[in-house]
Structure formats: structure tokens, C-alpha cells
Amino acid sequence: MRITIRGIVQGVGFRPTVHRVATQLGMHGYVQNNGSNVVIEVDGDADRFVSELRRALPPLARLDSVEIVPGMPNGELSSMGFQIAKSSSGQKGVGIPNDTAVCDNCRREMFDPNDRRHLYPFTNCTDCGARFSIIRDLPYDREFTSMNKFPMCSDCAKEYGDPSARRFHHQTISCPVCGPKFRLLDGDGKAVEGEPVLAFAGMLEKGLIGVAKGWGGMHLCCTLSTLPRMRQWYRRREKPFAIMVRDMDAVRKYATPDKHEEELLTSTHRPIVLVPKIDSDVTEQVAPGLGNIGIFLPYTEMQHILFQELNDEALVMTSANVPGEPMVLRDEDAMALEAECYLFHDREIVNRCDDSVVRSFEDRTFYIRKSRGHIPVAIDFPFSGNAIGLGAQESIAGALVTGKRLYATQYIGDASSAGVLEFLESALAYQRRLLGIDAVEAIGIDLHPGYSTRRLGKRLAEESGAKLVEVQHHWAHATALLVDHQIDEGVVLTLDGTGYGDDGNAWGGEVMHSRFGSYRRIGHLQEIPLIGGEKAVYDVKRLVFAIREMLGNDGGYYTDVDSALLRKMMTKSPKTTSMGRVMDALSCYLGICQYRSYDGEPAMKLEKILEKGEPTVELAAEVRNGVVQTVPLFAQLFESEGRKQDLAISFVKAMLESLVDIACLEADANGLDSIGLTGGVSYNATVCRLTKEIAVALAHQ
Ligand SMILES: [Zn+2]
Ligand SMILES: [Zn+2]
């Protein structure tokens, strides 16, 4: 019988497993990578074979579909024993495996002085290692990866051909004799003597700032005691850094992960996890003013060796890039950063892939950045046809749709730079090629006339003859939530920073009754002037100034001259219904953060205060024609007294009560039994918790 299997079946030790199972069952035939699928022919009971195979599945493999049809005559198969046949290009489709943290077996070998891979920083196997970041094309064979430059030595070839070995048919097998090598350079680019990874550890411990090349990119790194100097050098005074720590014991010195957060930290994806931080001078230096700290465990071979050698148990690790540009991939670009030492290796990075960032909420995983380890991924999609979606502008990723599935690209970045746009285009082109998408019928772009992603969308549409579709930002958020939950209609709270509205104003505190073809804006927050447009996003005092002025009071904060000017500008300013801006204004008024030096700063610093608050101050936000009156709510706040945290949470709760009320009435009237919450502000744990509590309480009334 001929068995065709779709899923994650390449680059995960699948063919060797098939070989083992067939041999154990005494069956004859072959297994072959065919495009993105695997084809098996056996001369015995195919159903029994498949059920045995499912039992023996390697950890990273995933079967999406199994198709069994008659194949070659048994006579022909029985003459061939069981073979791993040469790959065929076949049909393209799903199946690019993810980068996966080094497994325990490989770690054991790396730290065994008698093993031939002792301290070898490219020790991986069929269960682990770099994949997506080094694969040029499918089928997943060495020649289509950036390991093609490194022919196997005779020892590796022997392992590769031995059905009983852990690396039987492992495509990226290598060893210190035949594999890639690290080299260490000082700040002037001169080679440093000694074993590169070990010497790099020594230089970091001496207080130097280094660049380390990994699987899908490069990290800037230093010890925690060097961090104050690194902040000055990197001109990043307030923005939090992620830290990589040796093990779970070390995690618990800086943060208090719960069980789900521990599972995320130790998962094979090894994302950066935002975990409640333990307040100390050190954690304050890492994440100033925030309640969480971004923390992750070593995942590459080199990182494990580095931490074995270091006395420090934590390092600052951040994507190495020129601010605003994508993470650097090439040595010469890294050296332009002018760090103090460089740990490079000679294996090319095919696909840039930043670290993923997640946080946990009630045992669910929120993706702040879905990238390394989580990409590529297929999401079931309710429509057929081929389409491309471009992101909005900040923190974007692209997406492709084909065969009723959606594939997101890795994290791309902020599209205001030409380099990031180029990266978006090449990431889309790569997945498009591997998915075998020829004709594209539609290209989705954001409605905002100023977004540079629109230019790319227009060009791609012209090139492919596809229809260009403009999509309102918050409707896109809402429908994404529908896709996640496999429903086709919903009333969704989209609480966000900014998005261009149908009326030309900046939206972001929206209640939308969404379907895939249309939406109705059921309610929103009151409009507040953004004095000077984008300026007010950074100088958040302008928001509070505008609110006070709207209430007939003096705006405060500024000199008389500046105030007069701002008052004049206010009449002509764009308006916003953004919840993010309201959170910024609240943060500013309460004296938590008065200037935004990085994306989300005032609201993120407010989150820490919110988590300590009790909603004991009586505040209520009136609703007029679906508009939640936030300015009068501020008037109530200005009159109120109490602890900062209680004022903050009482305010947010009042606002959410009105928004949820609008949503629930609409859902009720349409026979829908749930409401949705999405958008940038929905990552705020208190906003999420309160929304849920309010909705549940309303449902019980
Ligand atoms: Zn391994
Ligand atoms: Zn070798």
C-alpha cells in the first residue's frame, strides 16, 4: 500500500522512525520525502503500520493527514528490504519544521569529556536544532540547507547510515571535524586566541559588550553588572531588556513564574516569557518601572556551553540591530554596531527569526511576538483561495492564505524603515515559494494612507494582478479573533493603540459587531484631541492637557506661552478614540509616566500599578449614543482622592463596564452567547481580567 502523510514530517527524524517501525514489523518497501509530504510504501498491513508509527512518532513530528491507496506490487517491494529513498521535489505545501531547543541527549553529549562532540557548539539531532532558520527549500535535505557547505566526515557518514544511531538520516549532522566553526573577534575585528565560546564567556565576565551569532540572528549580550554601561552605549535608557538565565533555579531569583509560565519557559520553543519580577536593584535595571521581566532559557548549543562556562547565571540578550532596522545577519553589519567582541560562526542564516515573546494569562498563552520556534505555523482558515495580508505598520508580520490555511511570517518589525519592508517582502516570498503559491487573488492592506506597507501591497498587487483590499485596522483585529475561534460572527472589543478609522480619525477603543464581509461600529470611547498629532503619542502630557481644557479648566503642565499655542493647535488636531491613549493619559495624570520613550511605556508602567489596586473609588462612565464618555470620567477622577493604584483600577473598571455593557447588549440582541476582546491593550492582564469579570457578572444578571 502507498501511504501519503502530510504534516510536520520533515526535519524531525520522521524517515528514520518510519525505517525503524517497518524493520521491526518485518515489512519491506521505502520511505521518501516528496515535496513537503512523506510517501511510504509497505508490503504488509498498512493500517497496522500507521498505528505503530503513530505510537513511535518523534517528539517534533505532527501528522495532519494520512492517505492510504494501493501501491506497487508486493513482489517488487519485498526485493528492496526497507529503504530511505532519494527525495523527490513533488508537491509543495506545509511542513517546514521549527527551530527547536537542544534536547537533553545532545546536551549530555556536549558535556561528556569522552564524547566526540564534547563542547561542540553545533551538536544537534533529529529531535532538535536549527531548522526554519537554515532551510532554503523543501524537501528538507542537507543540500537545501545552509549546512550544504559542510560535507560529512566519515564518522558522521557512518552515524548517518546507521539505523540504530540517534542521528540516523539526520540531515544537519556534523561534528568538530566536519561542521561549522565559531571564531572570536575583539572590538577591532582581530581574532582572539583560544576556544571561541569559552573565551567569549571570559570577555563578557570582564565586562565587555558582545555580539553572539545564533541560529536565526544575532544577540547583543552582556552581564547584568555591565547593563548600566550597555544602556548608555546602546542609548536605551528605559526600555526593558530580556535576560537569558542558566536554568529554572536562576529564573526564580529574578521572577516568580507560576506552573504555566514554567511550562512556557521550558518548552522546546524556548520563548521569552514575561513573568512577574522580584523587585530588586538588578531587576529594576533590566525592566525599569515594570511589573514583569522578560526571561528565557538557553536554547542553542553555543548558549548551553556559554552558561556552563560562565560564573554569572544571567545575561542580557537582545536582538542586535540598528534601532528601527531588522536584526543583523551578516558579520560586517554586526561589526558596524561597534561592540567590544564578536562571536561569529561560518554557517549562513537563511531566515532571520527573532526570539518569540509570550505572556501567560489564566493558563493561556498570549503571543506578543510570534517568531522563533513558533513559525512557520498553519492556522485553519474559513476561506479557500490564495491571498496575502500585509501588516499595519508597527510590530508587524505578514500572512499568506492557501488551501484553507493561513501561514504567518516570522516577526518582521516596524515598517517605517526600508530594511524592514524589504524583510517583509522576502519573508513573504520565501513562504510563498515553499507553499507553492503561484497566483494570488487578493492582497490585504491597512486603511491608513500613511503606512509604508501599503506601497508594498500596491506593488505586489500590480505584479500579480491581484485585487487590492483595504481593511480597517480594528476590524482586522476583530476578524483575526473570529479566525482563532473558528466562528464567523462576533461582538468584539478592540482595545488598541492606534488605527485609521473610516472617518479619518484615529480609532482604538472600539466595540465592533464583526463578520468576515462587513462590520458595524456599535460603540467606542469618546474622541479626545491629539494635539500636534503623533507628538501627543510621545508627549502624553498633551492628552491630559486636552482633557482638562475640554472640561473648561486650565490644561496645566506647560508655560503660559506653550499653553496658548497648544490651545490653538487643539482646535485643528486629529481626534482619537484610542484606549491606549486614555491609558497613557491616566498614567500621566497619576504621575507614573509623563513621556513615552518606547512603544507602550506609559500603559505598561500603569499596568504594574493596576495590579496592586482595589476598585474602591466610585466612578462611572456614562454612555451617550454608544459613546463612552471618558472626558467626564476624567472629571470625576480629578475630584477623587485615594491611593494611586485604587484610583487607576477604578477608572479602568468604569470604562470597561460601559464598553462591555454595550457589547453584551448587542450580543444579546443578536443571539450571540459570547463577546470578544482583542487589540494591543488587551495584553494588559488587569484589563483582561476585569473585562471577563464584568461580562460574567452581566451574564448572571
Ligand atoms: Zn538533540
Ligand atoms: Zn563529522
XYZ file of C-alpha atoms and ligand atoms in Angstrom:
703
model
C 0.000 0.000 0.000
C 1.085 3.560 -0.647
C 0.768 5.879 2.356
C 0.978 9.669 1.891
C 1.441 11.689 5.054
C 1.058 15.445 5.418
C 2.093 17.457 8.443
C 5.366 18.287 10.151
C 7.142 15.232 8.803
C 10.457 16.570 7.535
C 13.431 17.663 9.590
C 12.057 15.937 12.676
C 13.557 12.442 12.399
C 10.486 11.101 10.659
C 12.018 8.939 7.941
C 14.387 7.200 10.398
C 11.387 6.432 12.612
C 9.492 5.014 9.640
C 12.535 2.880 8.874
C 12.692 1.567 12.441
C 8.974 0.753 12.602
C 8.985 -1.020 9.229
C 12.055 -3.033 10.153
C 10.520 -4.037 13.489
C 7.348 -5.197 11.732
C 9.396 -7.058 9.133
C 7.879 -5.020 6.315
C 9.596 -4.128 3.065
C 9.361 -1.033 0.925
C 10.637 2.532 1.128
C 10.052 5.992 2.617
C 10.593 9.168 0.659
C 10.322 12.927 1.190
C 8.061 14.141 -1.580
C 7.862 17.925 -1.716
C 6.502 18.772 1.703
C 4.884 15.329 2.181
C 6.277 11.934 3.041
C 5.384 8.902 0.936
C 5.757 5.363 2.287
C 5.130 2.089 0.523
C 4.986 -1.161 2.510
C 4.174 -4.736 1.630
C 2.249 -5.515 4.848
C -0.839 -4.337 6.749
C -0.799 -0.561 6.162
C -3.273 0.259 8.962
C -1.220 -1.668 11.478
C 1.908 0.060 10.204
C 0.336 3.534 10.603
C -0.890 2.828 14.121
C 2.582 1.570 15.146
C 4.082 4.659 13.517
C 1.781 6.975 15.466
C 2.927 5.290 18.677
C 6.592 5.761 17.786
C 6.279 9.332 16.469
C 9.339 11.525 17.202
C 8.586 14.456 19.540
C 8.577 17.196 16.899
C 6.531 15.376 14.265
C 2.861 16.069 13.646
C 0.543 14.143 11.333
C -2.184 16.258 9.720
C -3.479 13.707 7.247
C -2.771 10.102 6.264
C -3.934 8.769 2.930
C -3.664 5.068 2.008
C -4.071 3.839 -1.574
C -2.876 0.717 -3.435
C 0.785 0.930 -4.431
C 3.473 -1.178 -6.086
C 3.063 -4.981 -6.214
C 4.356 -6.668 -3.041
C 6.862 -8.684 -5.049
C 8.725 -5.563 -6.137
C 8.722 -4.131 -2.599
C 9.920 -7.293 -0.868
C 13.044 -7.340 -3.006
C 14.202 -3.941 -1.707
C 14.314 -4.557 2.068
C 13.357 -1.204 3.605
C 14.991 1.868 2.139
C 15.091 5.596 2.670
C 14.699 6.648 -0.950
C 16.126 9.777 -2.526
C 13.850 12.776 -2.006
C 11.694 13.988 -4.827
C 10.652 17.586 -5.329
C 6.953 16.630 -5.522
C 4.189 18.906 -4.478
C 4.921 21.875 -2.266
C 2.819 22.645 0.758
C 3.066 22.731 4.521
C 5.779 21.186 6.578
C 8.726 23.495 7.255
C 9.888 22.449 10.727
C 10.555 24.966 13.519
C 13.797 25.720 15.292
C 13.772 23.583 18.425
C 15.832 23.864 21.614
C 18.738 21.437 22.013
C 17.480 18.172 23.518
C 18.706 16.507 26.727
C 20.555 13.752 24.852
C 22.562 16.257 22.845
C 23.319 18.290 25.969
C 24.583 15.166 27.690
C 26.928 14.503 24.770
C 28.186 18.104 24.699
C 29.212 17.903 28.351
C 30.691 14.396 28.238
C 34.515 14.735 28.021
C 34.678 11.311 26.340
C 32.201 12.133 23.592
C 33.488 13.180 20.196
C 31.130 16.159 20.367
C 32.407 17.360 23.757
C 31.779 21.155 23.867
C 30.917 21.121 20.162
C 28.562 24.128 19.651
C 26.612 22.570 16.735
C 25.579 19.348 18.459
C 22.012 18.555 17.408
C 19.983 15.568 16.291
C 16.746 14.502 14.626
C 14.841 15.777 17.686
C 16.417 19.214 17.989
C 18.342 22.109 16.477
C 18.019 24.884 13.917
C 15.572 24.183 11.063
C 13.479 27.077 9.710
C 16.384 29.491 10.088
C 18.684 27.352 7.897
C 16.306 25.791 5.314
C 16.411 27.219 1.807
C 13.925 24.869 0.199
C 11.958 21.665 0.593
C 12.309 18.706 0.650
C 14.335 19.013 3.841
C 17.654 17.556 2.771
C 21.137 18.762 3.686
C 21.682 20.166 0.194
C 18.747 22.561 0.678
C 20.051 23.920 3.994
C 22.980 26.184 4.829
C 24.748 23.005 6.074
C 25.393 22.164 2.407
C 28.788 23.898 2.741
C 29.938 21.293 5.261
C 30.320 17.768 3.798
C 30.044 14.976 6.367
C 33.255 13.365 7.606
C 33.495 9.574 7.590
C 32.456 9.254 11.260
C 29.364 11.391 10.673
C 28.564 9.482 7.472
C 28.712 6.243 9.457
C 26.271 7.624 12.082
C 24.034 8.940 9.328
C 23.780 5.497 7.752
C 23.319 3.501 10.956
C 19.620 2.716 11.652
C 20.402 2.173 15.344
C 22.092 5.594 15.822
C 20.335 8.686 17.194
C 21.406 10.605 14.101
C 20.337 8.013 11.536
C 19.470 10.073 8.462
C 19.833 13.351 10.405
C 20.191 15.979 7.675
C 22.276 18.503 9.600
C 24.591 16.010 11.308
C 28.087 17.368 11.936
C 30.981 17.194 14.374
C 34.085 19.228 15.304
C 35.911 17.652 12.328
C 33.442 18.470 9.575
C 30.932 21.040 10.874
C 30.692 24.837 11.133
C 33.051 26.638 13.468
C 32.874 29.628 15.762
C 35.512 32.354 15.779
C 36.000 35.178 18.243
C 36.999 38.718 17.321
C 37.868 41.631 19.558
C 36.429 45.118 19.159
C 38.891 45.908 16.371
C 37.976 42.767 14.445
C 41.218 40.941 15.341
C 40.986 37.192 16.012
C 41.157 36.217 19.699
C 43.161 33.126 20.723
C 41.627 30.108 22.403
C 38.378 28.165 22.212
C 35.979 30.874 20.921
C 32.864 30.193 23.046
C 34.837 29.758 26.264
C 36.939 32.855 25.573
C 33.767 34.833 24.783
C 32.405 33.890 28.217
C 35.583 35.267 29.762
C 35.286 38.547 27.869
C 31.649 39.031 28.931
C 32.654 38.380 32.510
C 35.341 41.025 32.242
C 32.516 43.462 31.493
C 32.652 43.672 27.703
C 29.599 44.096 25.482
C 29.472 41.343 22.879
C 27.599 40.197 19.810
C 26.842 36.476 19.501
C 25.612 34.861 16.308
C 22.923 32.265 16.872
C 20.532 30.288 14.663
C 18.272 32.926 13.125
C 20.080 36.107 14.066
C 22.489 37.792 16.439
C 22.200 38.861 20.057
C 23.819 41.765 21.823
C 24.823 40.465 25.206
C 26.470 41.442 28.453
C 26.408 40.507 32.115
C 23.939 42.211 34.460
C 26.732 44.200 36.081
C 27.625 45.655 32.673
C 23.989 46.577 31.929
C 24.136 50.215 33.163
C 27.044 50.827 30.791
C 25.267 48.968 27.978
C 22.185 51.183 28.428
C 24.327 54.270 27.854
C 26.248 52.720 24.988
C 23.074 51.463 23.233
C 21.202 54.716 24.059
C 18.335 52.784 25.545
C 17.629 54.324 28.929
C 14.217 52.965 29.880
C 13.197 50.193 27.505
C 13.266 46.752 29.126
C 15.780 44.113 28.049
C 15.238 40.374 28.116
C 17.607 38.241 30.143
C 18.696 34.683 29.435
C 19.390 32.670 32.570
C 21.172 29.386 33.178
C 18.243 27.285 34.441
C 14.932 27.338 36.335
C 16.667 27.886 39.680
C 18.144 31.062 38.254
C 14.736 32.115 36.880
C 13.342 32.023 40.416
C 15.951 34.518 41.622
C 14.583 37.203 39.336
C 10.932 36.279 38.866
C 8.033 34.290 40.251
C 6.728 32.068 37.438
C 3.582 30.029 38.017
C 3.204 26.496 36.672
C 2.047 27.544 33.210
C 4.844 30.097 32.918
C 7.355 27.401 33.878
C 5.964 25.186 31.138
C 6.368 28.002 28.624
C 9.935 28.704 29.770
C 10.999 25.069 29.481
C 9.033 24.280 26.292
C 11.058 23.275 23.237
C 10.145 26.656 21.698
C 12.056 28.493 24.456
C 10.276 31.844 24.033
C 10.989 34.949 26.077
C 8.287 34.786 28.760
C 7.084 37.883 30.604
C 6.984 36.790 34.224
C 6.184 38.808 37.399
C 9.529 40.138 38.549
C 11.026 40.050 42.018
C 11.793 43.688 42.810
C 15.499 44.365 43.275
C 18.095 46.845 42.032
C 19.077 44.359 39.344
C 15.572 43.619 38.024
C 14.773 47.335 38.152
C 17.791 47.947 35.935
C 16.554 45.274 33.487
C 12.906 46.364 33.348
C 12.595 49.868 34.873
C 9.191 50.587 36.373
C 7.565 47.418 35.063
C 5.883 44.576 36.913
C 7.182 41.871 34.575
C 10.583 40.801 33.381
C 11.281 39.103 30.031
C 13.217 35.942 30.749
C 14.270 32.878 28.720
C 16.404 29.785 28.933
C 19.334 28.777 26.690
C 18.250 27.009 23.509
C 21.215 26.896 21.109
C 24.181 24.582 21.572
C 26.510 27.569 21.989
C 24.335 29.177 24.686
C 24.457 25.992 26.776
C 28.245 25.912 26.563
C 28.394 29.626 27.366
C 26.371 29.202 30.562
C 28.365 26.112 31.542
C 31.493 28.256 31.413
C 30.144 31.496 32.931
C 30.117 32.182 36.646
C 27.216 34.567 36.066
C 23.861 32.869 35.823
C 22.160 35.581 33.758
C 22.991 37.580 30.652
C 21.217 40.441 28.967
C 20.296 39.142 25.499
C 18.650 41.339 22.935
C 18.338 41.235 19.155
C 21.352 43.018 17.688
C 20.167 45.709 15.336
C 20.473 49.354 14.466
C 17.365 50.913 16.126
C 14.420 50.624 13.748
C 16.200 48.176 11.443
C 15.856 44.374 11.327
C 18.194 42.186 13.354
C 21.626 41.924 11.709
C 22.591 38.668 9.954
C 25.973 39.331 8.378
C 29.240 39.712 10.240
C 30.097 43.039 8.628
C 26.718 44.527 9.633
C 27.204 43.316 13.201
C 30.637 44.930 13.351
C 29.098 48.253 12.331
C 27.395 48.213 15.764
C 30.852 48.770 17.305
C 30.540 46.264 20.114
C 33.573 45.119 22.105
C 33.769 41.479 20.989
C 32.098 39.283 18.396
C 31.345 35.581 18.469
C 30.641 34.597 14.869
C 30.263 31.272 13.070
C 30.513 30.325 9.428
C 27.038 28.860 8.872
C 24.810 31.197 6.909
C 21.476 32.333 8.360
C 18.860 31.689 5.680
C 15.824 33.020 7.520
C 16.025 35.787 10.099
C 13.988 34.809 13.130
C 13.755 36.919 16.285
C 13.025 35.363 19.672
C 9.332 34.845 20.357
C 7.799 36.784 23.253
C 4.802 35.442 25.175
C 2.915 36.047 28.363
C 0.540 33.863 30.264
C -2.985 34.784 31.306
C -5.052 32.228 33.224
C -3.008 29.392 31.703
C -3.456 30.714 28.211
C -0.616 31.916 26.022
C -0.687 35.425 24.595
C 1.764 35.976 21.765
C 3.379 39.384 21.922
C 5.795 38.319 19.214
C 5.286 35.015 17.398
C 8.568 34.093 15.805
C 11.392 31.627 16.522
C 10.093 28.186 17.467
C 6.522 29.104 16.578
C 6.996 29.869 12.899
C 6.015 28.596 10.426
C 2.622 27.599 11.688
C -0.616 26.787 9.891
C -3.904 28.159 11.186
C -7.216 26.785 9.888
C -8.897 29.411 7.768
C -12.550 29.526 6.691
C -11.996 30.520 3.056
C -10.265 28.930 0.106
C -8.246 30.834 -2.469
C -4.789 32.406 -2.324
C -4.250 35.736 -0.595
C -1.534 37.778 1.083
C -2.022 40.004 4.101
C 0.404 42.787 4.910
C 0.615 44.040 8.457
C -0.186 47.561 9.561
C 2.968 49.472 10.481
C 4.397 48.766 13.936
C 5.447 45.302 15.147
C 4.176 43.631 12.018
C 4.175 40.197 10.449
C 2.822 39.202 7.048
C 0.472 36.341 6.269
C -0.334 34.021 3.379
C -3.523 32.090 2.837
C -3.827 28.990 0.704
C -5.782 25.755 0.854
C -7.989 26.964 3.703
C -4.974 27.594 5.884
C -3.188 30.734 6.996
C 0.579 30.942 7.435
C 2.039 33.894 9.293
C 5.587 35.040 8.626
C 8.085 35.412 11.426
C 8.120 38.737 13.321
C 9.170 41.494 10.918
C 9.408 44.765 12.889
C 8.375 48.379 12.397
C 7.793 49.055 8.729
C 8.904 52.680 8.817
C 12.397 51.629 7.674
C 13.189 50.448 4.160
C 15.164 47.498 5.554
C 12.129 46.203 7.427
C 9.912 46.488 4.347
C 12.469 44.525 2.343
C 12.486 41.866 5.044
C 8.672 41.668 4.911
C 8.757 41.198 1.174
C 11.435 38.498 1.257
C 9.791 36.630 4.162
C 6.519 36.535 2.223
C 8.287 35.485 -0.979
C 10.075 32.653 0.868
C 6.938 31.132 2.343
C 5.062 31.710 -0.882
C 7.694 29.723 -2.764
C 7.751 26.903 -0.216
C 3.971 26.748 -0.114
C 3.871 26.670 -3.902
C 1.522 29.664 -4.209
C 1.627 30.862 -7.816
C -1.409 33.042 -8.456
C -2.619 35.416 -5.751
C -6.212 36.610 -5.878
C -6.221 39.267 -3.169
C -3.818 41.402 -1.178
C -4.963 42.981 2.070
C -3.580 46.312 3.265
C -4.330 48.666 6.147
C -6.602 51.643 5.554
C -4.061 54.149 6.942
C -2.893 56.293 3.984
C 0.499 56.926 5.597
C 1.579 53.324 6.158
C 4.530 52.203 4.074
C 3.217 48.611 3.939
C 0.556 49.959 1.564
C 3.202 50.792 -1.020
C 4.449 47.222 -0.954
C 0.869 45.938 -1.156
C 0.091 48.079 -4.181
C 3.219 46.926 -5.970
C 2.580 43.238 -5.199
C -0.996 43.644 -6.436
C 0.191 45.201 -9.679
C 2.784 42.484 -10.209
C 0.367 39.643 -9.584
C -2.836 41.155 -10.927
C -4.420 40.558 -7.523
C -7.262 42.599 -6.122
C -6.149 45.136 -3.534
C -8.361 45.172 -0.440
C -8.212 47.930 2.174
C -9.081 46.772 5.664
C -9.919 48.885 8.694
C -7.365 48.162 11.402
C -9.643 47.186 14.293
C -11.953 45.195 12.104
C -8.853 43.205 11.112
C -8.120 42.626 14.814
C -11.707 41.504 15.399
C -11.837 39.114 12.439
C -8.468 37.641 13.415
C -10.143 36.718 16.687
C -13.017 35.117 14.750
C -10.473 33.011 12.837
C -8.784 31.963 16.088
C -12.109 30.791 17.494
C -13.459 29.280 14.269
C -16.628 31.400 14.296
C -17.950 33.719 11.607
C -19.595 36.458 13.654
C -18.896 38.163 16.955
C -19.169 41.324 19.019
C -15.600 42.280 19.776
C -13.973 44.867 21.999
C -10.882 46.048 20.134
C -8.826 47.967 22.666
C -5.746 49.223 20.952
C -3.168 51.914 20.424
C -3.965 53.453 17.090
C -5.616 52.558 13.825
C -7.017 54.619 10.996
C -10.807 54.820 11.156
C -13.364 55.035 8.348
C -13.952 58.660 9.334
C -10.269 59.595 9.104
C -9.813 59.789 12.874
C -7.562 57.576 14.968
C -9.624 54.729 16.442
C -8.712 52.287 19.171
C -11.438 51.920 21.801
C -13.989 50.117 19.669
C -16.918 47.778 20.052
C -17.491 46.112 16.699
C -20.074 43.659 15.523
C -17.827 41.858 13.072
C -18.333 39.400 10.273
C -15.855 38.475 7.558
C -17.567 40.608 4.939
C -18.616 43.632 6.969
C -18.760 45.204 10.396
C -20.786 47.697 12.380
C -19.207 50.064 14.886
C -21.562 49.624 17.822
C -19.738 51.808 20.304
C -16.462 53.498 21.096
C -14.658 55.748 23.542
C -15.163 59.497 23.395
C -12.957 61.422 20.973
C -10.004 63.247 22.516
C -7.838 65.709 20.537
C -4.319 64.544 19.750
C -2.624 67.926 19.979
C 0.025 68.008 17.263
C -0.925 64.526 16.048
C 1.863 61.973 16.648
C 3.573 64.405 19.071
C 0.842 63.718 21.633
C 1.621 59.992 21.453
C 5.085 60.709 22.883
C 4.450 63.821 24.987
C 1.479 62.266 26.794
C 1.021 65.392 28.961
C -0.716 66.843 25.895
C -3.500 64.292 26.337
C -4.196 65.341 29.920
C -3.872 68.993 28.883
C -6.545 68.495 26.200
C -8.903 66.700 28.596
C -8.585 69.449 31.228
C -9.177 72.106 28.577
C -12.273 70.250 27.324
C -13.580 70.397 30.891
C -13.068 74.170 30.927
C -10.042 74.037 33.222
C -6.501 75.175 32.673
C -4.586 72.353 30.964
C -1.588 72.628 33.286
C 1.952 71.202 32.811
C 3.103 73.909 30.337
C 4.162 77.549 30.480
C 1.561 80.193 29.550
C 3.149 80.700 26.143
C 3.177 76.976 25.342
C -0.342 76.536 26.716
C -1.666 79.271 24.435
C -0.033 77.603 21.459
C -1.357 74.159 22.385
C -4.858 75.606 22.847
C -4.704 77.000 19.329
C -3.434 73.698 17.901
C -6.134 71.793 19.758
C -8.909 73.175 17.550
C -7.312 71.731 14.426
C -5.946 68.484 15.869
C -6.931 64.978 14.758
C -9.066 63.125 17.281
C -8.684 59.710 18.790
C -10.944 57.129 20.426
C -7.908 55.004 21.368
C -7.974 53.160 24.670
C -4.168 53.180 24.586
C -4.180 56.984 24.658
C -6.645 57.018 27.569
C -4.368 54.634 29.475
C -1.423 56.939 28.629
C -3.365 59.957 29.935
C -4.274 58.094 33.110
C -0.639 57.054 33.606
C 0.464 60.657 33.085
C -2.151 62.195 35.385
C -1.250 59.778 38.195
C 2.423 60.752 37.796
C 3.507 57.271 36.677
C 4.891 58.142 33.255
C 4.789 61.511 31.536
C 6.803 60.792 28.430
C 6.784 57.757 26.140
C 10.344 56.744 25.288
C 9.309 53.345 23.842
C 6.171 51.737 22.455
C 3.590 51.186 25.194
C 5.714 52.613 28.038
C 3.103 54.717 29.916
C 0.469 51.967 29.732
C 2.963 49.219 30.669
C 4.109 51.166 33.700
C 0.456 51.765 34.588
C -0.146 48.009 34.437
C 2.141 47.426 37.412
C 0.123 49.945 39.467
C -3.211 48.497 38.279
C -2.247 45.036 39.507
C -1.983 46.316 43.085
C -5.247 48.286 43.049
C -8.695 47.704 44.520
C -11.665 49.286 42.680
C -12.870 51.124 45.780
C -13.360 54.599 44.274
C -16.863 55.183 42.910
C -16.508 56.185 39.279
C -18.883 55.619 36.367
C -18.653 56.341 32.654
C -21.879 57.453 31.056
C -22.773 56.139 27.589
C -24.380 58.506 25.071
C -25.399 57.015 21.711
C -22.829 54.278 22.065
C -20.045 56.690 23.045
C -18.372 56.053 26.399
C -17.845 59.471 27.979
C -14.229 59.347 29.061
C -13.758 63.099 29.493
C -16.474 63.406 32.189
C -14.965 60.242 33.703
C -11.649 62.099 33.976
C -13.565 64.964 35.644
C -14.739 62.508 38.306
C -11.192 61.207 38.686
C -9.777 64.726 39.134
C -12.248 65.230 42.011
C -11.453 61.878 43.661
C -8.951 61.050 46.329
C -7.381 57.757 47.250
C -4.373 55.548 46.694
C -2.924 55.854 43.210
C -3.497 52.167 42.426
C -7.130 52.275 43.588
C -7.866 55.390 41.517
C -6.267 53.754 38.489
C -8.172 50.492 38.624
C -11.463 52.203 39.496
C -11.092 54.363 36.401
C -10.261 51.459 34.089
C -13.079 49.393 35.542
C -15.630 52.165 34.962
C -14.552 52.488 31.341
C -14.661 48.719 30.763
C -18.082 48.391 32.425
C -19.554 50.724 29.835
C -17.764 49.088 26.889
C -18.713 45.572 27.989
C -22.294 46.687 28.582
C -22.552 47.976 25.006
C -21.057 44.729 23.688
C -23.293 42.445 25.745
C -26.476 44.280 24.727
C -25.523 43.868 21.076
C -24.599 40.212 21.545
C -27.876 39.533 23.385
C -29.951 41.240 20.713
C -28.325 39.007 18.095
C -28.455 35.732 19.962
C -24.678 35.542 20.447
C -23.561 33.996 23.722
C -20.069 35.460 23.994
C -18.117 38.644 23.368
C -14.511 39.023 22.297
C -11.545 41.067 23.498
C -8.502 41.872 21.391
C -6.046 44.639 20.422
C -2.814 45.877 21.949
C -4.378 46.978 25.249
C -5.906 43.502 25.737
C -2.399 42.273 26.643
C -2.820 44.186 29.892
C -3.628 41.448 32.423
C -5.861 43.684 34.551
C -7.863 44.840 31.517
C -8.308 41.217 30.510
C -9.321 40.047 33.965
C -11.759 42.945 34.554
C -13.389 42.524 31.126
C -14.006 38.877 31.850
C -15.345 39.548 35.365
C -17.675 42.297 34.166
C -19.008 40.175 31.291
C -19.586 37.186 33.570
C -21.366 39.362 36.141
C -23.607 40.836 33.416
C -24.423 37.359 32.114
C -25.655 36.364 35.579
C -27.964 39.356 35.962
Zn 19.208 16.506 20.085
Zn 31.769 14.910 11.256
